[in-house]
Amino acid sequence: MKKIIIAIDGFSSCGKSTMAKDLAKEIGYIYIDSGAMYRAVTLYCLNHQLVNADGSIRETELQQQMKDIHISFRLNPETQRPVTFLNGANVEEQIRTIEVSSHVSPVAALGFVRQAMMEQQQKMGEEKGIVMDGRDIGTAVFPDAELKIFVTASPEIRAQRRYDELKAKGQSVSFDEILKNVEERDRIDQSRAISPLRKADDALLLDNSHMTIAEQKEWLKEQFNKATHE
Ligand code: DC
């Protein structure tokens, strides 16, 4: 069967990565979480005093240090899930904190950061057989992807999902704070000048507000079967 590129874009916390990971595992494709790469750059900024008190980024310093930022993914042999590494250290947990979430949008809006991430992502997809999720995968990174999905759900439902996730990890967070973070990220993701979040014309729309994970999985598998048999 021919190998394809599957681009899954959409709003934050709408379950894109869960569905992308599950699909990749089932069909034997590589899964790449492009958001994890922007989060890793953000963690680097936080750890290297590149974030000003007002949340803005010290752009010149970051641009000079981009060459020192190495992001990679390794498979956890037990879970068979990819783990994010920043300069050789496992940062999978640290990049999911609310602190990183609330600083990532300005980092992801920087042109030189996007360019560097996009080049790495395109390299990862050279041999196809890849499922990548993010915001601009179907529009900018892989405009010729054979299967493009654009996922959405209401902000309240997405905030609740992230709240449950962080709670389960033992982080103390307030629902209102998360909802505000979700809405703010939607606004910034959609309005940034470079590669804003938008549905590619040829992407299939999936609103999963009222879908179970199983229903979603079945729908996605069906789209994959259609795309590979065309
Ligand atoms: O999917 P996520 O919440 O882990 O993404 C983190 C941030 O990175 C999000 O605010 C938007 C940004 N992002 C992006 O700009 N482009 C991508 N391809 C993926 C994520």
Tab-separated table of C-alpha atoms and ligand atoms in Angstrom:
chain	number	residue	atom	x	y	z
A	1	MET	CA	0.000	0.000	0.000
A	2	LYS	CA	1.347	3.457	-0.833
A	3	LYS	CA	2.582	5.534	2.104
A	4	ILE	CA	1.058	8.955	2.546
A	5	ILE	CA	1.392	12.081	4.664
A	6	ILE	CA	-1.432	12.754	7.098
A	7	ALA	CA	-1.741	16.347	8.339
A	8	ILE	CA	-3.958	16.935	11.374
A	9	ASP	CA	-4.475	20.589	12.258
A	10	GLY	CA	-6.830	22.359	14.584
A	11	PHE	CA	-7.410	24.320	17.772
A	12	SER	CA	-5.506	23.621	20.973
A	13	SER	CA	-6.750	20.861	23.293
A	14	CYS	CA	-9.201	19.353	20.848
A	15	GLY	CA	-7.712	15.878	21.063
A	16	LYS	CA	-5.675	16.112	17.871
A	17	SER	CA	-2.631	14.445	19.353
A	18	THR	CA	-4.562	11.552	20.890
A	19	MET	CA	-6.210	10.754	17.586
A	20	ALA	CA	-3.011	11.269	15.609
A	21	LYS	CA	-0.991	9.043	17.977
A	22	ASP	CA	-3.580	6.288	17.959
A	23	LEU	CA	-3.877	6.314	14.188
A	24	ALA	CA	-0.097	6.269	13.701
A	25	LYS	CA	0.252	3.299	16.033
A	26	GLU	CA	-2.518	1.402	14.301
A	27	ILE	CA	-1.234	1.921	10.763
A	28	GLY	CA	2.485	1.721	11.619
A	29	TYR	CA	3.296	5.340	10.741
A	30	ILE	CA	5.626	7.747	12.553
A	31	TYR	CA	3.819	10.292	14.708
A	32	ILE	CA	5.190	13.826	15.087
A	33	ASP	CA	3.702	16.329	17.529
A	34	SER	CA	4.769	19.647	16.000
A	35	GLY	CA	3.326	21.573	18.969
A	36	ALA	CA	5.846	19.775	21.200
A	37	MET	CA	8.615	21.395	19.142
A	38	TYR	CA	7.259	24.916	19.751
A	39	ARG	CA	6.791	24.013	23.410
A	40	ALA	CA	10.409	22.819	23.632
A	41	VAL	CA	11.666	26.121	22.192
A	42	THR	CA	9.490	27.918	24.760
A	43	LEU	CA	10.924	25.837	27.600
A	44	TYR	CA	14.388	26.730	26.360
A	45	CYS	CA	13.427	30.434	26.476
A	46	LEU	CA	12.093	30.098	30.028
A	47	ASN	CA	15.230	28.273	31.163
A	48	HIS	CA	17.582	30.774	29.531
A	49	GLN	CA	15.988	34.039	30.689
A	50	LEU	CA	14.720	34.868	27.203
A	51	VAL	CA	11.209	35.757	28.416
A	52	ASN	CA	10.654	39.323	29.607
A	53	ALA	CA	8.455	40.089	32.608
A	54	ASP	CA	5.624	41.146	30.266
A	55	GLY	CA	5.759	37.768	28.481
A	56	SER	CA	7.476	39.093	25.354
A	57	ILE	CA	10.467	37.209	23.983
A	58	ARG	CA	14.048	38.466	23.707
A	59	GLU	CA	14.024	37.871	19.986
A	60	THR	CA	17.579	38.819	19.074
A	61	GLU	CA	19.069	36.557	21.725
A	62	LEU	CA	16.747	33.705	20.791
A	63	GLN	CA	17.592	34.051	17.115
A	64	GLN	CA	21.309	33.857	17.972
A	65	GLN	CA	20.703	30.789	20.112
A	66	MET	CA	18.498	28.866	17.657
A	67	LYS	CA	21.559	26.903	16.538
A	68	ASP	CA	21.943	25.625	20.117
A	69	ILE	CA	18.397	24.265	20.297
A	70	HIS	CA	18.161	20.624	19.277
A	71	ILE	CA	14.796	18.928	19.427
A	72	SER	CA	14.235	15.257	18.771
A	73	PHE	CA	11.728	12.516	19.458
A	74	ARG	CA	12.496	9.046	20.793
A	75	LEU	CA	10.112	6.186	21.245
A	76	ASN	CA	9.458	5.091	24.814
A	77	PRO	CA	9.867	1.323	24.496
A	78	GLU	CA	7.286	0.626	27.205
A	79	THR	CA	4.460	2.853	25.999
A	80	GLN	CA	5.496	2.923	22.337
A	81	ARG	CA	4.799	6.668	22.522
A	82	PRO	CA	7.246	9.339	21.315
A	83	VAL	CA	8.971	11.386	23.984
A	84	THR	CA	10.303	14.913	23.344
A	85	PHE	CA	13.985	15.634	23.958
A	86	LEU	CA	15.564	19.082	24.171
A	87	ASN	CA	19.355	19.127	23.893
A	88	GLY	CA	19.522	15.510	25.013
A	89	ALA	CA	17.184	15.830	28.014
A	90	ASN	CA	13.732	14.308	28.264
A	91	VAL	CA	11.374	17.308	28.577
A	92	GLU	CA	8.086	15.555	27.827
A	93	GLU	CA	6.564	16.454	31.222
A	94	GLN	CA	8.000	19.963	31.475
A	95	ILE	CA	6.687	21.119	28.115
A	96	ARG	CA	3.075	20.310	29.146
A	97	THR	CA	2.919	22.653	32.161
A	98	ILE	CA	0.607	25.662	32.217
A	99	GLU	CA	3.692	27.893	32.389
A	100	VAL	CA	4.898	26.670	29.002
A	101	SER	CA	1.337	26.746	27.621
A	102	SER	CA	0.925	30.377	28.557
A	103	HIS	CA	4.209	31.468	26.930
A	104	VAL	CA	4.199	29.363	23.775
A	105	SER	CA	2.069	31.538	21.470
A	106	PRO	CA	4.481	34.496	21.190
A	107	VAL	CA	7.334	32.040	20.543
A	108	ALA	CA	5.330	30.235	17.847
A	109	ALA	CA	4.564	33.599	16.198
A	110	LEU	CA	8.238	34.323	15.447
A	111	GLY	CA	9.142	33.866	11.791
A	112	PHE	CA	12.657	32.525	12.379
A	113	VAL	CA	11.335	29.958	14.888
A	114	ARG	CA	8.638	28.788	12.446
A	115	GLN	CA	11.133	28.559	9.613
A	116	ALA	CA	13.521	26.421	11.667
A	117	MET	CA	10.734	24.120	12.869
A	118	MET	CA	9.213	23.813	9.402
A	119	GLU	CA	12.516	22.744	7.861
A	120	GLN	CA	12.925	20.015	10.480
A	121	GLN	CA	9.317	18.880	10.019
A	122	GLN	CA	9.622	18.672	6.243
A	123	LYS	CA	12.753	16.557	6.646
A	124	MET	CA	10.860	14.198	8.952
A	125	GLY	CA	8.231	13.719	6.247
A	126	GLU	CA	10.578	13.095	3.342
A	127	GLU	CA	9.849	9.383	3.275
A	128	LYS	CA	6.129	9.779	3.975
A	129	GLY	CA	4.432	7.283	6.300
A	130	ILE	CA	3.968	10.077	8.817
A	131	VAL	CA	1.130	11.550	10.866
A	132	MET	CA	1.899	15.098	11.991
A	133	ASP	CA	-0.362	17.284	14.059
A	134	GLY	CA	-0.222	21.037	14.579
A	135	ARG	CA	-1.656	24.286	13.269
A	136	ASP	CA	-0.076	24.769	9.856
A	137	ILE	CA	0.743	21.235	8.735
A	138	GLY	CA	-1.828	21.048	5.936
A	139	THR	CA	-1.394	24.691	4.918
A	140	ALA	CA	2.357	25.410	5.176
A	141	VAL	CA	4.449	22.372	6.120
A	142	PHE	CA	2.859	19.765	3.835
A	143	PRO	CA	0.480	21.581	1.464
A	144	ASP	CA	0.464	18.434	-0.717
A	145	ALA	CA	-0.398	16.004	2.076
A	146	GLU	CA	-2.674	13.253	0.767
A	147	LEU	CA	-4.958	13.405	3.815
A	148	LYS	CA	-5.698	16.604	5.729
A	149	ILE	CA	-7.983	16.844	8.747
A	150	PHE	CA	-9.001	20.041	10.543
A	151	VAL	CA	-10.235	19.332	14.076
A	152	THR	CA	-12.328	21.606	16.242
A	153	ALA	CA	-14.479	21.571	19.410
A	154	SER	CA	-16.023	24.314	21.560
A	155	PRO	CA	-13.606	26.279	23.832
A	156	GLU	CA	-15.442	25.109	26.995
A	157	ILE	CA	-15.169	21.464	26.055
A	158	ARG	CA	-11.499	21.843	25.185
A	159	ALA	CA	-10.784	23.662	28.483
A	160	GLN	CA	-12.544	20.887	30.402
A	161	ARG	CA	-10.436	18.239	28.650
A	162	ARG	CA	-7.189	20.029	29.471
A	163	TYR	CA	-8.367	20.644	33.065
A	164	ASP	CA	-9.052	16.907	33.531
A	165	GLU	CA	-5.680	16.035	32.009
A	166	LEU	CA	-3.673	18.394	34.254
A	167	LYS	CA	-5.716	17.426	37.327
A	168	ALA	CA	-4.969	13.772	36.656
A	169	LYS	CA	-1.259	14.642	36.596
A	170	GLY	CA	-1.630	16.289	40.007
A	171	GLN	CA	-1.163	19.898	38.822
A	172	SER	CA	-3.236	22.457	40.706
A	173	VAL	CA	-5.030	24.583	38.136
A	174	SER	CA	-8.280	26.522	37.892
A	175	PHE	CA	-10.805	25.853	35.144
A	176	ASP	CA	-11.218	29.583	34.467
A	177	GLU	CA	-7.498	30.037	34.052
A	178	ILE	CA	-7.404	27.211	31.520
A	179	LEU	CA	-10.418	28.504	29.603
A	180	LYS	CA	-8.783	31.921	29.392
A	181	ASN	CA	-5.558	30.300	28.163
A	182	VAL	CA	-7.449	28.273	25.521
A	183	GLU	CA	-9.313	31.352	24.229
A	184	GLU	CA	-6.215	33.497	24.233
A	185	ARG	CA	-4.245	30.885	22.314
A	186	ASP	CA	-7.079	30.528	19.768
A	187	ARG	CA	-6.978	34.275	19.209
A	188	ILE	CA	-3.195	34.443	18.814
A	189	ASP	CA	-2.981	31.249	16.709
A	190	GLN	CA	-5.609	32.555	14.268
A	191	SER	CA	-4.413	36.121	14.045
A	192	ARG	CA	-0.644	35.746	13.795
A	193	ALA	CA	0.901	37.056	10.585
A	194	ILE	CA	2.909	33.950	9.650
A	195	SER	CA	1.137	30.630	9.055
A	196	PRO	CA	-1.977	31.447	11.079
A	197	LEU	CA	-4.241	28.600	12.104
A	198	ARG	CA	-6.760	28.054	9.341
A	199	LYS	CA	-8.419	25.145	7.622
A	200	ALA	CA	-6.798	24.246	4.303
A	201	ASP	CA	-9.374	24.317	1.504
A	202	ASP	CA	-8.923	20.601	0.902
A	203	ALA	CA	-8.964	19.561	4.594
A	204	LEU	CA	-11.825	17.501	6.004
A	205	LEU	CA	-13.553	19.207	8.946
A	206	LEU	CA	-14.047	17.225	12.152
A	207	ASP	CA	-15.978	18.805	15.050
A	208	ASN	CA	-15.526	16.328	17.885
A	209	SER	CA	-17.389	18.280	20.604
A	210	HIS	CA	-19.854	15.443	20.967
A	211	MET	CA	-17.907	12.471	19.717
A	212	THR	CA	-16.357	9.701	21.764
A	213	ILE	CA	-12.728	8.767	21.217
A	214	ALA	CA	-13.882	5.474	19.690
A	215	GLU	CA	-16.196	7.230	17.205
A	216	GLN	CA	-13.454	9.592	16.244
A	217	LYS	CA	-10.997	6.769	15.776
A	218	GLU	CA	-13.369	4.930	13.488
A	219	TRP	CA	-14.037	8.058	11.419
A	220	LEU	CA	-10.329	8.721	11.002
A	221	LYS	CA	-9.531	5.141	10.007
A	222	GLU	CA	-12.241	5.373	7.372
A	223	GLN	CA	-10.686	8.549	5.951
A	224	PHE	CA	-7.270	6.886	5.934
A	225	ASN	CA	-8.640	3.864	4.059
A	226	LYS	CA	-10.283	6.144	1.495
A	227	ALA	CA	-7.102	8.199	1.008
A	228	THR	CA	-4.858	5.171	0.532
A	229	HIS	CA	-7.198	3.398	-1.874
A	230	GLU	CA	-7.827	6.330	-4.150
B	1	DC	O1	-0.773	21.682	20.074
B	1	DC	P1	-0.113	22.383	21.258
B	1	DC	O2	-1.087	23.028	22.197
B	1	DC	O3	0.851	21.517	21.958
B	1	DC	O4	0.721	23.571	20.562
B	1	DC	C1	1.472	24.472	21.333
B	1	DC	C2	1.530	25.829	20.660
B	1	DC	O5	2.352	25.769	19.507
B	1	DC	C3	0.193	26.400	20.225
B	1	DC	O6	-0.123	27.535	20.993
B	1	DC	C4	0.368	26.795	18.791
B	1	DC	C5	1.755	26.434	18.424
B	1	DC	N1	1.859	25.595	17.238
B	1	DC	C6	2.045	26.209	16.031
B	1	DC	O7	2.061	27.432	15.961
B	1	DC	N2	2.205	25.477	14.906
B	1	DC	C7	2.182	24.145	14.954
B	1	DC	N3	2.353	23.439	13.829
B	1	DC	C8	1.955	23.493	16.191
B	1	DC	C9	1.790	24.248	17.320
